[in-house]
Amino acid sequence: MAGKAVISLTTGLEDPERVTVAFLVALGAAEQGRPTLMFLTKEATRLVTEGVATGVACEGCPPLADLVARYAAAGGKYMVCPICFDSRKLDKSTLIDNAELGGTVPMWQWIGDEGATTFSY
């Protein structure tokens, strides 16, 4: 089994190019068969509520909705900081299927003893 990958993202649609890069890195790992987790904090927590991750960041960039769909199809998962999510008064019922609320302890439990390659955006 390929090693795990964790991509930490703090930025939301206020910086769509950064979001696109983070999704491309996560997607690359997931499509190569790595167990992949995106850990979303701050404004990034909005990205995994229904209908938010839309649009195109730049000319030639893939649409965010396509990246989200491909990431799900590759088995990618999201762990969403519950403090950040709740402080924005977001609705848990709008989370997309492969997203769950979980903080740093569940993230470390997911990583486990074998470790993970990490990226931060």
C-alpha positions as a Python dict, from the first residue, in 0.01 Angstrom:
ca = {
    (1, 'M'): (0, 0, 0),
    (2, 'A'): (125, 348, -84),
    (3, 'G'): (194, 577, 212),
    (4, 'K'): (-70, 811, 345),
    (5, 'A'): (-95, 1177, 244),
    (6, 'V'): (-239, 1465, 446),
    (7, 'I'): (-305, 1803, 286),
    (8, 'S'): (-381, 2083, 530),
    (9, 'L'): (-580, 2371, 383),
    (10, 'T'): (-673, 2692, 566),
    (11, 'T'): (-787, 2902, 271),
    (12, 'G'): (-1129, 2913, 110),
    (13, 'L'): (-1258, 3080, -202),
    (14, 'E'): (-1089, 3410, -106),
    (15, 'D'): (-780, 3251, -269),
    (16, 'P'): (-914, 3009, -531),
    (17, 'E'): (-573, 2942, -687),
    (18, 'R'): (-434, 2819, -354),
    (19, 'V'): (-744, 2602, -311),
    (20, 'T'): (-696, 2460, -662),
    (21, 'V'): (-331, 2375, -595),
    (22, 'A'): (-419, 2201, -267),
    (23, 'F'): (-690, 1998, -443),
    (24, 'L'): (-453, 1905, -727),
    (25, 'V'): (-193, 1779, -478),
    (26, 'A'): (-457, 1581, -285),
    (27, 'L'): (-608, 1446, -604),
    (28, 'G'): (-268, 1336, -733),
    (29, 'A'): (-209, 1136, -415),
    (30, 'A'): (-558, 983, -407),
    (31, 'E'): (-554, 887, -775),
    (32, 'Q'): (-218, 714, -721),
    (33, 'G'): (-379, 494, -458),
    (34, 'R'): (-254, 671, -146),
    (35, 'P'): (-497, 696, 144),
    (36, 'T'): (-551, 1074, 137),
    (37, 'L'): (-698, 1314, 387),
    (38, 'M'): (-755, 1686, 347),
    (39, 'F'): (-757, 1855, 688),
    (40, 'L'): (-964, 2172, 652),
    (41, 'T'): (-947, 2465, 892),
    (42, 'K'): (-1049, 2831, 896),
    (43, 'E'): (-1223, 2939, 572),
    (44, 'A'): (-1148, 2605, 403),
    (45, 'T'): (-1423, 2448, 615),
    (46, 'R'): (-1680, 2606, 383),
    (47, 'L'): (-1547, 2414, 82),
    (48, 'V'): (-1707, 2085, 186),
    (49, 'T'): (-2057, 2217, 230),
    (50, 'E'): (-2291, 2145, -60),
    (51, 'G'): (-2263, 2382, -354),
    (52, 'V'): (-1969, 2590, -229),
    (53, 'A'): (-1662, 2451, -412),
    (54, 'T'): (-1756, 2586, -754),
    (55, 'G'): (-1597, 2811, -1009),
    (56, 'V'): (-1263, 2822, -1186),
    (57, 'A'): (-962, 2982, -1018),
    (58, 'C'): (-777, 3096, -1329),
    (59, 'E'): (-761, 3061, -1704),
    (60, 'G'): (-656, 2704, -1771),
    (61, 'C'): (-736, 2586, -1417),
    (62, 'P'): (-976, 2294, -1381),
    (63, 'P'): (-1316, 2371, -1229),
    (64, 'L'): (-1322, 2317, -853),
    (65, 'A'): (-1638, 2107, -878),
    (66, 'D'): (-1454, 1864, -1109),
    (67, 'L'): (-1163, 1835, -864),
    (68, 'V'): (-1402, 1769, -575),
    (69, 'A'): (-1581, 1497, -775),
    (70, 'R'): (-1256, 1331, -886),
    (71, 'Y'): (-1121, 1340, -529),
    (72, 'A'): (-1434, 1164, -400),
    (73, 'A'): (-1417, 906, -681),
    (74, 'A'): (-1053, 833, -586),
    (75, 'G'): (-1153, 767, -225),
    (76, 'G'): (-1023, 1093, -80),
    (77, 'K'): (-1156, 1203, 258),
    (78, 'Y'): (-1194, 1534, 441),
    (79, 'M'): (-1157, 1600, 810),
    (80, 'V'): (-1307, 1935, 903),
    (81, 'C'): (-1204, 2129, 1213),
    (82, 'P'): (-1520, 2137, 1425),
    (83, 'I'): (-1420, 2457, 1605),
    (84, 'C'): (-1368, 2641, 1275),
    (85, 'F'): (-1686, 2493, 1128),
    (86, 'D'): (-1903, 2582, 1427),
    (87, 'S'): (-1756, 2932, 1465),
    (88, 'R'): (-1879, 3006, 1112),
    (89, 'K'): (-2226, 2878, 1207),
    (90, 'L'): (-2223, 2626, 922),
    (91, 'D'): (-2486, 2353, 902),
    (92, 'K'): (-2356, 1997, 958),
    (93, 'S'): (-2634, 1858, 740),
    (94, 'T'): (-2477, 2031, 437),
    (95, 'L'): (-2144, 1844, 459),
    (96, 'I'): (-2064, 1648, 144),
    (97, 'D'): (-2050, 1267, 174),
    (98, 'N'): (-1676, 1217, 221),
    (99, 'A'): (-1639, 1495, 482),
    (100, 'E'): (-1662, 1461, 858),
    (101, 'L'): (-1601, 1687, 1152),
    (102, 'G'): (-1285, 1600, 1342),
    (103, 'G'): (-1002, 1784, 1507),
    (104, 'T'): (-635, 1720, 1553),
    (105, 'V'): (-670, 1406, 1766),
    (106, 'P'): (-881, 1220, 1504),
    (107, 'M'): (-639, 1344, 1236),
    (108, 'W'): (-342, 1194, 1423),
    (109, 'Q'): (-539, 874, 1480),
    (110, 'W'): (-603, 854, 1103),
    (111, 'I'): (-231, 903, 1035),
    (112, 'G'): (-138, 632, 1284),
    (113, 'D'): (210, 503, 1355),
    (114, 'E'): (324, 468, 994),
    (115, 'G'): (317, 845, 938),
    (116, 'A'): (216, 1041, 631),
    (117, 'T'): (353, 1278, 371),
    (118, 'T'): (213, 1622, 446),
    (119, 'F'): (150, 1943, 254),
    (120, 'S'): (12, 2267, 390),
    (121, 'Y'): (-171, 2542, 202),
}
